[in-house]
Coordinates of C-alpha atoms and ligand atoms in Angstrom, one line a residue:
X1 CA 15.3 3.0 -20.0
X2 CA 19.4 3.3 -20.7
X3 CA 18.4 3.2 -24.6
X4 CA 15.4 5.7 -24.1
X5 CA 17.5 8.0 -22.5
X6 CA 20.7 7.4 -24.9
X7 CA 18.3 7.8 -28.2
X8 CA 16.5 11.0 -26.5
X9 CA 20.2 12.1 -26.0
X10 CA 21.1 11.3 -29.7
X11 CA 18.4 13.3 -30.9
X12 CA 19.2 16.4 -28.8
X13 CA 22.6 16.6 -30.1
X14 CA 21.3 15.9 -33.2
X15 CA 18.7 18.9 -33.5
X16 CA 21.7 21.5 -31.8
X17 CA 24.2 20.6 -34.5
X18 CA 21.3 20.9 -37.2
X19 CA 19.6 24.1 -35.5
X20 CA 16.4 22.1 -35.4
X21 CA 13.9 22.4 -32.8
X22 CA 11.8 19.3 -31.0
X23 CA 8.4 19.2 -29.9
X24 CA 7.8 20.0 -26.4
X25 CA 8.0 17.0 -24.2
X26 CA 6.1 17.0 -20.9
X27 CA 6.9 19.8 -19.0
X28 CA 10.3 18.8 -16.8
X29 CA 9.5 17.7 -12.8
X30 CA 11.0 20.1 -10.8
X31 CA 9.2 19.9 -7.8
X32 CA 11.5 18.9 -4.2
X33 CA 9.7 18.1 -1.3
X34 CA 10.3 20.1 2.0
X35 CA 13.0 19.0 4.3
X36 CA 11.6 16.2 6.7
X37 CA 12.2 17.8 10.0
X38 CA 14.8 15.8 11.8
X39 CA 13.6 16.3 16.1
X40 CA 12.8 13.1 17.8
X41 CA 9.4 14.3 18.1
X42 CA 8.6 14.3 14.6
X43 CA 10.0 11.4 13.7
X44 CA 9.0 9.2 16.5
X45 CA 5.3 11.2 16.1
X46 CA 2.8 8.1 16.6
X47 CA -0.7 7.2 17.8
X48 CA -2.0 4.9 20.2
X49 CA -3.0 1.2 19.8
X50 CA -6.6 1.0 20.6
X51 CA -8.6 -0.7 22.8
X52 CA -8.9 -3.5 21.0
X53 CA -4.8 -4.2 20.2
X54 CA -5.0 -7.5 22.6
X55 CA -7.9 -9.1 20.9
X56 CA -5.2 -9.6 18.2
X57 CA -3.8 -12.3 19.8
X58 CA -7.1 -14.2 19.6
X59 CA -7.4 -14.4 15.3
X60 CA -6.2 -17.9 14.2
X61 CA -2.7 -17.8 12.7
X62 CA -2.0 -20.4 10.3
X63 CA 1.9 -20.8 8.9
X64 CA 1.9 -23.2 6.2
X65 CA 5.0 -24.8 4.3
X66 CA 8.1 -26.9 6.1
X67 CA 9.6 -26.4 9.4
X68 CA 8.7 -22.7 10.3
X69 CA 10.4 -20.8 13.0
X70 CA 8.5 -20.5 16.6
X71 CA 6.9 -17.5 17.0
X72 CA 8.3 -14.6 19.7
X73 CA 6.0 -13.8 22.7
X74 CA 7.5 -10.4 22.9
X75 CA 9.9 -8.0 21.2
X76 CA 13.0 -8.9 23.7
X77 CA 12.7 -12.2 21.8
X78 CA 13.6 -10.9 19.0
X79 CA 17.1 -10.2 20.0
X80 CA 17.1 -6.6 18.4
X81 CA 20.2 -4.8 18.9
X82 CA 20.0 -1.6 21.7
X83 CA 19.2 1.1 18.9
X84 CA 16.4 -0.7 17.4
X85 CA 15.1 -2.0 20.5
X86 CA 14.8 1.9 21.6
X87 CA 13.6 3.0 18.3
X88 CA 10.6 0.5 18.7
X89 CA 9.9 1.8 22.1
X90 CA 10.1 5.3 21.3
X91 CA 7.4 4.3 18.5
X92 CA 5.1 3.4 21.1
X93 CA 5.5 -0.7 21.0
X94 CA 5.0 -2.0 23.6
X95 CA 4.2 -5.8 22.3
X96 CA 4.4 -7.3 18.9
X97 CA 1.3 -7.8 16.9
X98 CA 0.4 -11.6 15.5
X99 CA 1.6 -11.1 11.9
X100 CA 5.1 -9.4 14.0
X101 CA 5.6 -12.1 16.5
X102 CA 5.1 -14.5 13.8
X103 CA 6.8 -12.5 10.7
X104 CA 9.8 -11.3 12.9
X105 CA 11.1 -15.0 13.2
X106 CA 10.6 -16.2 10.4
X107 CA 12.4 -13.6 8.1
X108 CA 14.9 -13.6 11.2
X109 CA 15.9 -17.2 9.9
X110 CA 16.6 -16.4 6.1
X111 CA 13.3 -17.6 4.9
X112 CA 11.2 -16.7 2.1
X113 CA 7.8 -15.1 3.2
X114 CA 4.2 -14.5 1.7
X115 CA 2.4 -13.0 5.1
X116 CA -1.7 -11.9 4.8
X117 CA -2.8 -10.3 7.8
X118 CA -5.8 -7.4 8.1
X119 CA -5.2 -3.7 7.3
X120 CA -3.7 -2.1 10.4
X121 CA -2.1 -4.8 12.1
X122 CA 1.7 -3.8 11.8
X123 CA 2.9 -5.2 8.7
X124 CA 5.6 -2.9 8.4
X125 CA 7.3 -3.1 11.1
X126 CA 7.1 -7.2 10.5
X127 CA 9.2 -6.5 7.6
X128 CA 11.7 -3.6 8.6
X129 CA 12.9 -4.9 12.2
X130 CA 14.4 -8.2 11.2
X131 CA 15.7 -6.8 8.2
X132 CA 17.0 -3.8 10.1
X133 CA 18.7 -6.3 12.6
X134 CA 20.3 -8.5 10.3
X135 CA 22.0 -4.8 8.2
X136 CA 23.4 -3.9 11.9
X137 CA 24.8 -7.4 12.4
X138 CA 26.4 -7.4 9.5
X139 CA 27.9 -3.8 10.1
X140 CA 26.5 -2.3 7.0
X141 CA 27.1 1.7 6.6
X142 CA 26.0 3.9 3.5
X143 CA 29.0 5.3 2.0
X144 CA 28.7 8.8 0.6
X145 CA 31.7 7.8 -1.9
X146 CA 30.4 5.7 -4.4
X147 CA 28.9 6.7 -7.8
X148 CA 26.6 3.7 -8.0
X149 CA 24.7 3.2 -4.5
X150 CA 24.6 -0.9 -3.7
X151 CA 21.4 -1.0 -1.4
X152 CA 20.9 -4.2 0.5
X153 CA 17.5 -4.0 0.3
X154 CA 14.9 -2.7 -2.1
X155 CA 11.1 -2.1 -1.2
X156 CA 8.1 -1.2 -3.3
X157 CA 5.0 -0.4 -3.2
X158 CA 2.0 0.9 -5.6
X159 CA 2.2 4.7 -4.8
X160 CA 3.8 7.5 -4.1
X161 CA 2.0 8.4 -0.9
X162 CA 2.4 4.4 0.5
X163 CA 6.4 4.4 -0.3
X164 CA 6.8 7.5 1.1
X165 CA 5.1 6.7 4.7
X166 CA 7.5 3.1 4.1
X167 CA 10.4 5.2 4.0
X168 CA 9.1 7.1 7.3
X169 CA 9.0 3.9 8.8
X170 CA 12.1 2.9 7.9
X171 CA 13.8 6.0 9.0
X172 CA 12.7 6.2 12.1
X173 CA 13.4 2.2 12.8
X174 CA 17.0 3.0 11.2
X175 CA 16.9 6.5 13.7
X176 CA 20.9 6.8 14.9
X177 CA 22.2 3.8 13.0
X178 CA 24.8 3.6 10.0
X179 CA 22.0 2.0 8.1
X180 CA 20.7 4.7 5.8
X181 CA 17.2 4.3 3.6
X182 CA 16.2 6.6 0.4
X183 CA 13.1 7.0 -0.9
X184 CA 12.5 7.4 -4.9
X185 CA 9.0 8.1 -6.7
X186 CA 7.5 9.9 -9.1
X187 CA 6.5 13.5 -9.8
X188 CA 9.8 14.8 -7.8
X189 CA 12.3 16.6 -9.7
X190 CA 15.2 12.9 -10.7
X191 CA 18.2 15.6 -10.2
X192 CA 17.1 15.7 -6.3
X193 CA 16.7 11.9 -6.4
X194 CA 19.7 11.2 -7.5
X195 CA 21.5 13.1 -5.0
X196 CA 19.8 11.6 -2.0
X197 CA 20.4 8.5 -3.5
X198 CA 24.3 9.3 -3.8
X199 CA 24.5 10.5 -0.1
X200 CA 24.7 6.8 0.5
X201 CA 22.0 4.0 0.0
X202 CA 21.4 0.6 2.0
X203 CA 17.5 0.8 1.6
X204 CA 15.8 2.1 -0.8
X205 CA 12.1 2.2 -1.0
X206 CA 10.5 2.9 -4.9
X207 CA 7.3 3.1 -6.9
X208 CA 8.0 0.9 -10.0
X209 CA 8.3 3.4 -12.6
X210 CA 11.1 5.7 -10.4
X211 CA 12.6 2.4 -9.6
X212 CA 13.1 1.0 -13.0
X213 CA 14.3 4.4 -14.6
X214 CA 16.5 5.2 -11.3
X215 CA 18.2 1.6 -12.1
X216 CA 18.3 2.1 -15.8
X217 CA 20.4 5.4 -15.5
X218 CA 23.2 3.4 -14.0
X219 CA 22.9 4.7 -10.0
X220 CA 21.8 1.6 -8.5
X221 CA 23.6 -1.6 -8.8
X222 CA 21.9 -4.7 -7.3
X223 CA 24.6 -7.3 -6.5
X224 CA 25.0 -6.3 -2.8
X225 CA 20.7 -7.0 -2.6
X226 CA 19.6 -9.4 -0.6
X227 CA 16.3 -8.6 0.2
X228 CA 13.2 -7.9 -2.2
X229 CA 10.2 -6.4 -0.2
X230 CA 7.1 -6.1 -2.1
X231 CA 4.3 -4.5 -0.2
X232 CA 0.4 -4.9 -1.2
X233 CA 2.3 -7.9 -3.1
X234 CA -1.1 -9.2 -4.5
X235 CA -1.3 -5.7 -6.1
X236 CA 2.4 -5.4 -7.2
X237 CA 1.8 -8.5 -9.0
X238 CA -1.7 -7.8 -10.6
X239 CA -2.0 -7.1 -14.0
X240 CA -0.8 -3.5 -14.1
X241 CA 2.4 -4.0 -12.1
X242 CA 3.4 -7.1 -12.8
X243 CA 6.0 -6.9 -16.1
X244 CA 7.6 -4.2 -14.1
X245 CA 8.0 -6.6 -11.2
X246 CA 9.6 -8.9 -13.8
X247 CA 11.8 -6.5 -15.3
X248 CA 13.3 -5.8 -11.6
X249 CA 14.1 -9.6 -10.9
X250 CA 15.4 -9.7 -14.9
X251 CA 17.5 -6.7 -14.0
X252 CA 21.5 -7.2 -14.3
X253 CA 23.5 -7.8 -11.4
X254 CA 19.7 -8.8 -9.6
X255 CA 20.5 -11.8 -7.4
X256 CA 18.3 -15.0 -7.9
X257 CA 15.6 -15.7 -6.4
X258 CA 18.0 -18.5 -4.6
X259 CA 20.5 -15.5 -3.5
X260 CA 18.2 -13.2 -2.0
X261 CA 15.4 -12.9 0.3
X262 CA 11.9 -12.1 -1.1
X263 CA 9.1 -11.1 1.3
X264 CA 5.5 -10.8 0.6
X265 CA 3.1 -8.4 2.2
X266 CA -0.6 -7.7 2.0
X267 CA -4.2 -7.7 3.5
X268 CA -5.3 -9.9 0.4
X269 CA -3.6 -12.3 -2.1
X270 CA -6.6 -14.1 -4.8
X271 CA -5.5 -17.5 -5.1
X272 CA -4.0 -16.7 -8.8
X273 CA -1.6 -14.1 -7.8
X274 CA -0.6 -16.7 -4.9
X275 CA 0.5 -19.1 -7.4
X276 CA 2.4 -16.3 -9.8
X277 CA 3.9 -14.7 -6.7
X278 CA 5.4 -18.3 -5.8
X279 CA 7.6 -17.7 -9.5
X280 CA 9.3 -15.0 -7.3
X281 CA 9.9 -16.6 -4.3
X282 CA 11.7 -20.4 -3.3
X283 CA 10.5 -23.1 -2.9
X284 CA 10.0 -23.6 0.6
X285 CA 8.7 -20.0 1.2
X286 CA 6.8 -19.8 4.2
X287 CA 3.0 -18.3 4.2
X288 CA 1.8 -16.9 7.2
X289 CA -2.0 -16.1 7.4
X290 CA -3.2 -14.3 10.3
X291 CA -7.2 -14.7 9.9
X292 CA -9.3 -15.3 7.2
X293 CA -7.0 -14.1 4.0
X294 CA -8.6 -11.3 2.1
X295 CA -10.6 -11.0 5.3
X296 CA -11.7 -7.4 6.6
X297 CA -10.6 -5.7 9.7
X298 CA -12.6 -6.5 12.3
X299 CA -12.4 -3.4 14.3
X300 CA -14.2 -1.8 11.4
X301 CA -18.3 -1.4 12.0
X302 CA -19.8 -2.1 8.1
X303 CA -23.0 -0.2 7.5
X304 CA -24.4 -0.6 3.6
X305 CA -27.0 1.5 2.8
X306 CA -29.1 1.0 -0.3
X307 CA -29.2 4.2 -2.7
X308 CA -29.9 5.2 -6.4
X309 CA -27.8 7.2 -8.5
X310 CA -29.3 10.4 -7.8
X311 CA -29.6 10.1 -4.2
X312 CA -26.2 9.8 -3.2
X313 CA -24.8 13.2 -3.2
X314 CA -28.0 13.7 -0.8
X315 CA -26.8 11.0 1.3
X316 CA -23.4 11.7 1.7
X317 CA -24.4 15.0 2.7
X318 CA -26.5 13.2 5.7
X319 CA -23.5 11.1 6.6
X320 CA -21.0 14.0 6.8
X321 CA -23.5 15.8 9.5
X322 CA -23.2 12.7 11.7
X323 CA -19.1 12.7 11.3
X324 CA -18.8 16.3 12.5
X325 CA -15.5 17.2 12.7
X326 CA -14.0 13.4 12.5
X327 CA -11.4 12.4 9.9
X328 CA -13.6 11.1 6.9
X329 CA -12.7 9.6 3.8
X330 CA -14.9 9.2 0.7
X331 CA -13.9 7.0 -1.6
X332 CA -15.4 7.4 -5.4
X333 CA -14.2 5.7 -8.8
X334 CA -13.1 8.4 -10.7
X335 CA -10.8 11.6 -10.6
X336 CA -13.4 13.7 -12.2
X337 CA -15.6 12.3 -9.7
X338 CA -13.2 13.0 -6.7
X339 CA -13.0 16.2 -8.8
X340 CA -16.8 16.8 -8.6
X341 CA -17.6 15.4 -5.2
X342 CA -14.8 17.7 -3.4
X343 CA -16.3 20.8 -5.5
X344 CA -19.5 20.1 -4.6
X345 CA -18.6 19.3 -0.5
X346 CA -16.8 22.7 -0.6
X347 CA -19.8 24.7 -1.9
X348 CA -22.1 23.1 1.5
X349 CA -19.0 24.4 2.9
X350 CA -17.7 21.3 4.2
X351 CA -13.7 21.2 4.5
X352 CA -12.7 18.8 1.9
X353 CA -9.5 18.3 0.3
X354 CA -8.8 15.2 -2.4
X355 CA -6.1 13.0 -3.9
X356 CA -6.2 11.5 -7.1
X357 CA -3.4 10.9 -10.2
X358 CA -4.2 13.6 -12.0
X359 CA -3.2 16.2 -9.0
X360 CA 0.2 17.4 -9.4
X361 CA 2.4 15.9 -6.5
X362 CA 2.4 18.8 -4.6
X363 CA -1.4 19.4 -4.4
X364 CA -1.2 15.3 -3.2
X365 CA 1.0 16.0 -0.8
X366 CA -0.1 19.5 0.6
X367 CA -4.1 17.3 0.4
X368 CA -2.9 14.2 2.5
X369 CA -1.1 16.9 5.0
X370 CA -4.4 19.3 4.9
X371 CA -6.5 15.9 5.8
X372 CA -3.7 14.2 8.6
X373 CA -3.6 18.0 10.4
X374 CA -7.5 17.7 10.4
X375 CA -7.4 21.3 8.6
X376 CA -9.7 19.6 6.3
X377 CA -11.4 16.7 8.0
X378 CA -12.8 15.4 5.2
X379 CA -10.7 13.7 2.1
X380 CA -12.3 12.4 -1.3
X381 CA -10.1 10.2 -3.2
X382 CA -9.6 7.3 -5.6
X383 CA -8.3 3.9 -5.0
X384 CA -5.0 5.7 -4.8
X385 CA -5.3 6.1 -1.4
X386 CA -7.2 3.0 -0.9
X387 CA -4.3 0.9 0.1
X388 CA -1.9 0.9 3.1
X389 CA -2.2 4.7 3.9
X390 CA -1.7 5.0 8.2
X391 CA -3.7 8.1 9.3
X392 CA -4.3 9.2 12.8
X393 CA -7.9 9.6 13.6
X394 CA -9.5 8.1 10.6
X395 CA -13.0 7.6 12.5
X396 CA -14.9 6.8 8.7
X397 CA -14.9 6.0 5.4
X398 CA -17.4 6.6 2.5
X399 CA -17.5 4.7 -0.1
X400 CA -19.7 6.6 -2.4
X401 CA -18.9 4.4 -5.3
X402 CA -17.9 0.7 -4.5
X403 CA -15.3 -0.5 -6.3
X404 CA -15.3 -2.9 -8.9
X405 CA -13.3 -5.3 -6.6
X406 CA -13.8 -6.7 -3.3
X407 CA -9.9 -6.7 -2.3
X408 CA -10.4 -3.1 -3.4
X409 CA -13.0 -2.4 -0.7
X410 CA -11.4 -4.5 2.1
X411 CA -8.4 -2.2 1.5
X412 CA -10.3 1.1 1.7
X413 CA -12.5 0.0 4.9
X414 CA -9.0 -0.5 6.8
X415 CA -8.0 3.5 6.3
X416 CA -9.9 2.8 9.7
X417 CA -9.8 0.6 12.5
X418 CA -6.0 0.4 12.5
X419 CA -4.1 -0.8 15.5
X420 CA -6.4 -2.2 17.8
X421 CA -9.1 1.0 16.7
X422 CA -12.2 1.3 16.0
X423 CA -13.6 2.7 13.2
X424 CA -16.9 2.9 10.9
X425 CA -17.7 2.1 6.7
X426 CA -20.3 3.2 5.4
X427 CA -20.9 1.8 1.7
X428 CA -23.1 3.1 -1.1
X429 CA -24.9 0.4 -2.9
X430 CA -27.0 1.7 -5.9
X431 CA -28.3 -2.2 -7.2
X432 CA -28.4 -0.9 -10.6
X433 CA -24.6 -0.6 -10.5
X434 CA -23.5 -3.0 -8.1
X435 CA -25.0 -5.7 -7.9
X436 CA -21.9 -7.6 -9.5
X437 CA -20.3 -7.0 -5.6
X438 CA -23.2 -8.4 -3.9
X439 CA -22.2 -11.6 -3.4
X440 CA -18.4 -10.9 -2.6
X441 CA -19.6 -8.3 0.2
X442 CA -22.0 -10.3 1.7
X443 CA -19.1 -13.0 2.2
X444 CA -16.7 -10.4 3.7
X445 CA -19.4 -8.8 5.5
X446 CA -20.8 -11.8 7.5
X447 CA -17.2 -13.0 7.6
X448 CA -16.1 -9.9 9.9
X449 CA -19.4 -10.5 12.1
X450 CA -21.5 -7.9 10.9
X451 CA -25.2 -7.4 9.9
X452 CA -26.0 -8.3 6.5
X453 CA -29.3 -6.3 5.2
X454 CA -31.8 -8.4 3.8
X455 CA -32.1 -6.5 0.6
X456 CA -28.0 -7.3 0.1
X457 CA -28.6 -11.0 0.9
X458 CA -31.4 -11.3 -1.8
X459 CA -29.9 -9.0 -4.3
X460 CA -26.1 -11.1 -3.8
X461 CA -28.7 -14.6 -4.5
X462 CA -30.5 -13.1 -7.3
X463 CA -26.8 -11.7 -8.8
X464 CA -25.3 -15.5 -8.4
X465 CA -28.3 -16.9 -9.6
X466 CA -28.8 -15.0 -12.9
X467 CA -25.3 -13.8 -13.8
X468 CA -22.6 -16.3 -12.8
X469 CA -20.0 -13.5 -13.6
X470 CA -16.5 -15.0 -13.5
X471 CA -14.0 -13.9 -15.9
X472 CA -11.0 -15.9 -16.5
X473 CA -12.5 -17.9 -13.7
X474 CA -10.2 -16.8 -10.6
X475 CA -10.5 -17.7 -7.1
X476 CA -10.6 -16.0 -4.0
X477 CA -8.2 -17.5 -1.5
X478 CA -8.9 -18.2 1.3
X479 CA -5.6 -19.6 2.5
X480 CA -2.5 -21.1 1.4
X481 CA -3.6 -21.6 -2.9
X482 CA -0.5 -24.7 -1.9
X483 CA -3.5 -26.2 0.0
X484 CA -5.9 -25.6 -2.4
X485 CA -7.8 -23.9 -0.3
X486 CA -10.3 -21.9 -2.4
X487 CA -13.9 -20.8 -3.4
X488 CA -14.5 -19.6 -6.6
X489 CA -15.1 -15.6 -6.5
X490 CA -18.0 -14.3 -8.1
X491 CA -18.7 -11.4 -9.7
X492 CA -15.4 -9.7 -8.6
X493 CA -12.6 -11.3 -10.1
X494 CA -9.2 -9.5 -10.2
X495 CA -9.0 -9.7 -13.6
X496 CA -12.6 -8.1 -14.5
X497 CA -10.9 -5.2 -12.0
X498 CA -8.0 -4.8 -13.9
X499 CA -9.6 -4.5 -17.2
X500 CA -12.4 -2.8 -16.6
X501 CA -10.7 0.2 -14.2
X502 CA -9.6 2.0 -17.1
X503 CA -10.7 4.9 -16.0
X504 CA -8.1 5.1 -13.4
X505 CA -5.4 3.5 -14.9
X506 CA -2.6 6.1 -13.8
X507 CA -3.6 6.3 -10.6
X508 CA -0.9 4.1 -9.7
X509 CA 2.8 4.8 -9.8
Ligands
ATP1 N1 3.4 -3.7 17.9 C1 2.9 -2.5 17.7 N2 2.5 -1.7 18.8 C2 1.9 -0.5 18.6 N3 1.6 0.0 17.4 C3 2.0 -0.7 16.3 C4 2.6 -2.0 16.4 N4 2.9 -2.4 15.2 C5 2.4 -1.5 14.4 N5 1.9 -0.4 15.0 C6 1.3 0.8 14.4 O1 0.1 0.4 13.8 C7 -0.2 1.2 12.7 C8 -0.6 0.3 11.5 O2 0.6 -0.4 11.1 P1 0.9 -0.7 9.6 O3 0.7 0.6 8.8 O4 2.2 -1.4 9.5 O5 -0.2 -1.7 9.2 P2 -0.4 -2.7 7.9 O6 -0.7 -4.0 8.4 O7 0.8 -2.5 7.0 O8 -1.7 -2.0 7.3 P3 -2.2 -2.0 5.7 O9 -2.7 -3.4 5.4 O10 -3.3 -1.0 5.7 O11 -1.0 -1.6 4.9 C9 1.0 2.1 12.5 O12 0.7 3.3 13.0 C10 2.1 1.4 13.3 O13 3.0 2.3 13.7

């Protein structure tokens, strides 16, 4: 990025001292977010675990690799010091969740960490209290002096939106501390980045792109790091994300692997990204599976109904009549789809909003606050709010196109269900188009207990029977890939996702 930046700088001066002009570029981000509003209520803002938040502690944990840490029973185990310990009970915790009383420990004691555990179920905060302890241990304290900001940790995720509510997190953890996280992503105007980041740094939380070009203009320099989050791991190690990845663990001054602490995070990890994540972690990493990995939340109630093409629209209109007023996501392939679909809502004067990549930031932001205020109840978007995304009141999601991907759909069913909630999916499935899912979704359906319609079961037999679909022949985990614990996925590999989503290519950061 240095040399981009240093050759776009060449050429500037170049065309003033020869009075020449340059193309246009893009047009220059200026936008600045509002200022987030700093009372305790707003920043402690949280909603209830449901009534299902103890039948957590029945899923099967399984922590695989040598000598792991005991698990806590509570959060006093955890030895956090007095200002986290009232920062977690001002967020409403009253007891850690499995993949927390599991996670807490183990990154506690320095190790490595690939954790899988269902949408919903506290993830977050597995990663950001022990790493939050550990800074105020050490006494570490953002100074405002420096001109290159040496976090301790760096965390990233796949978009703007997910970053951003990571950096909430961490803020509110970090509430009345020394310890001071930034946030950094695209389509917000660099010159404001770069002064947040220079009122002192220990965490900073990025989307890949920012990340890279924030590091590559000389502001961030990573010897102090000693911790490498990367959240929806599986996805920041895909095909699209991946090189980046690599480029930030090639990056100067980046500790080893050996020198620093990487932690994994996700709902679902295919067995191959298991194995190239272990390239990024030590050796004796732990991995902490909390269920069935790549499993679906099973607070969510799965309903798939059987349409055609031109039946949809139809049907979605049906559905939203039973929703009312409840928080409704529809999720659909495209951004001119979202485009289309939201248009269309609008005119039978149902309050929609969407989010996609092609929105300029501010429309995504102003959409996601229209939808979380309930001003408009109902939100269409594309896999770019499929993953991680916490919303109060999320009683259903639509998908009115299935993805090409079941990791993809277990992602977008847990916009609901979070925290011990319940919620409801309802899922599109036009057998002209999707029949390449129908084995992976009978799998995850029956897997989460639900009812599997007859026509699914014979159209998934009938799919596996005729097409044997399996690019590149990857596997869908279903624990530890060190075990070897595998099946082979059907007709939804990873990489046929990756290379066939063109269509939405940008709609991650
Ligand atoms: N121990 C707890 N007690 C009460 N609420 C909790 C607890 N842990 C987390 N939560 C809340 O549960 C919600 C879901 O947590 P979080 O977003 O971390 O889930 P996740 O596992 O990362 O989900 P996803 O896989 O979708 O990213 C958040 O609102 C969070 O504040």
């Amino acid at each position: 990025f240095s040399k981009v930046d240093s050759l776009v700088k060449y050429f500037r001066r170049l065309s003033r001292s020869h009075n020449l002009t340059l193309p246009p570029g893009p047009p220059k981000v200026t936008y600045v977010p509002e200022a987030l509003c700093e009372k305790e209520s707003s920043i402690f803002a949280h909603y209830e675990s449901g009534i299902n938040f103890d039948k957590y502690d029945d899923i099967l944990v399984d922590v695989s690799g040598s000598n792991p840490p005991k698990a806590i029973m509570g959060f006093e185990e955890a030895a956090l010091c007095e200002s986290l310990n009232r920062n977690v009970s001002k967020s409403g915790y009253k007891k850690p969740t499995p993949v927390q009383k599991h996670g807490i420990p183990i990154i506690a004691a320095g190790r490595d960490l690939m954790a899988c555990a269902q949408t919903g179920s506290g993830k977050t905060a597995a990663f950001l209290l022990p790493i939050l302890q550990q800074l105020m241990v050490d006494g570490v304290a953002a100074s405002q002096f420096s001109e290159i900001q040496e976090p301790e940790v760096i965390i990233v995720a796949p978009t703007r939106e997910l970053i951003n509510q990571i950096y909430m997190e961490a803020r509110k953890f970090a509430h009345g501390t020394c310890v001071r996280p930034v946030v950094v992503y695209g389509g917000i105007s660099t010159g404001h980045t770069i002064r947040e980041i220079l009122k002192g740094c220990n965490v900073l939380c990025g989307t890949p792109g920012r990340l890279m070009d924030i590091i590559g203009r000389g502001k961030i320099g990573l010897s102090k790091l000693r911790y490498l989050v990367l959240d929806e791991a599986d996805r920041m190690l895909d095909m699209g994300f991946e090189p980046a990845m690599r480029k930030l663990v090639g990056s100067p001054g980046m500790p080893a692997k050996e020198h620093r602490q990487t932690l994994m995070f996700s709902a679902t990890y295919p067995e191959d990204i298991q194995k190239l994540a272990a390239d990024f972690l030590k050796k004796d990493y732990l991995f902490l599976a909390v269920g069935v990995v790549g499993g679906a939340c099973s607070d969510v109630e799965q309903v798939v109904v059987q349409v055609t093409k031109f039946s949809k629209r139809d049907q979605l209109l049906e559905v939203l009549k039973t929703t009312g007023s409840e928080r409704t996501m529809v999720f659909v392939e495209t951004k001119r789809q979202a485009d289309f679909i939201a248009t269309f809502l609008c005119q039978e004067k149902v309050n929609t909003t969407s989010i996609h990549g092609d929105r300029e930031q501010r429309e995504r932001e102003q959409a996601l606050g229209d939808f979380r205020s309930g001003r408009c109840p109902v939100l269409v978007a594309t896999s770019v709010a499929a993953r991680g995304l916490d919303i109060k009141d999320v009683q259903h999601i639509v998908n009115f196109d299935l993805p090409n991907n079941i990791d993809e759909y277990v992602h977008r069913i847990g916009r609901t269900g979070r925290c011990g909630n319940t919620g409801r999916a309802v899922c599109f499935f036009d057998p002209e188009a999707d029949c390449n899912l129908a084995r992976s979704l009978v799998k995850v359906l029956s897997g989460a207990q639900q009812e599997v319609p007859k026509w699914l079961e014979e159209a998934a037999f009938s799919a596996h029977g005729t097409t044997g679909f399996n690019p590149g022949g990857r596997t869908f985990a279903s624990t530890d890939s060190r075990k070897g614990g595998s099946f082979q996925r059907d007709g939804a590999s990873h990489l046929a996702a990756a290379l066939s989503s063109g269509a939405d290519d940008d709609e991650w950061e």
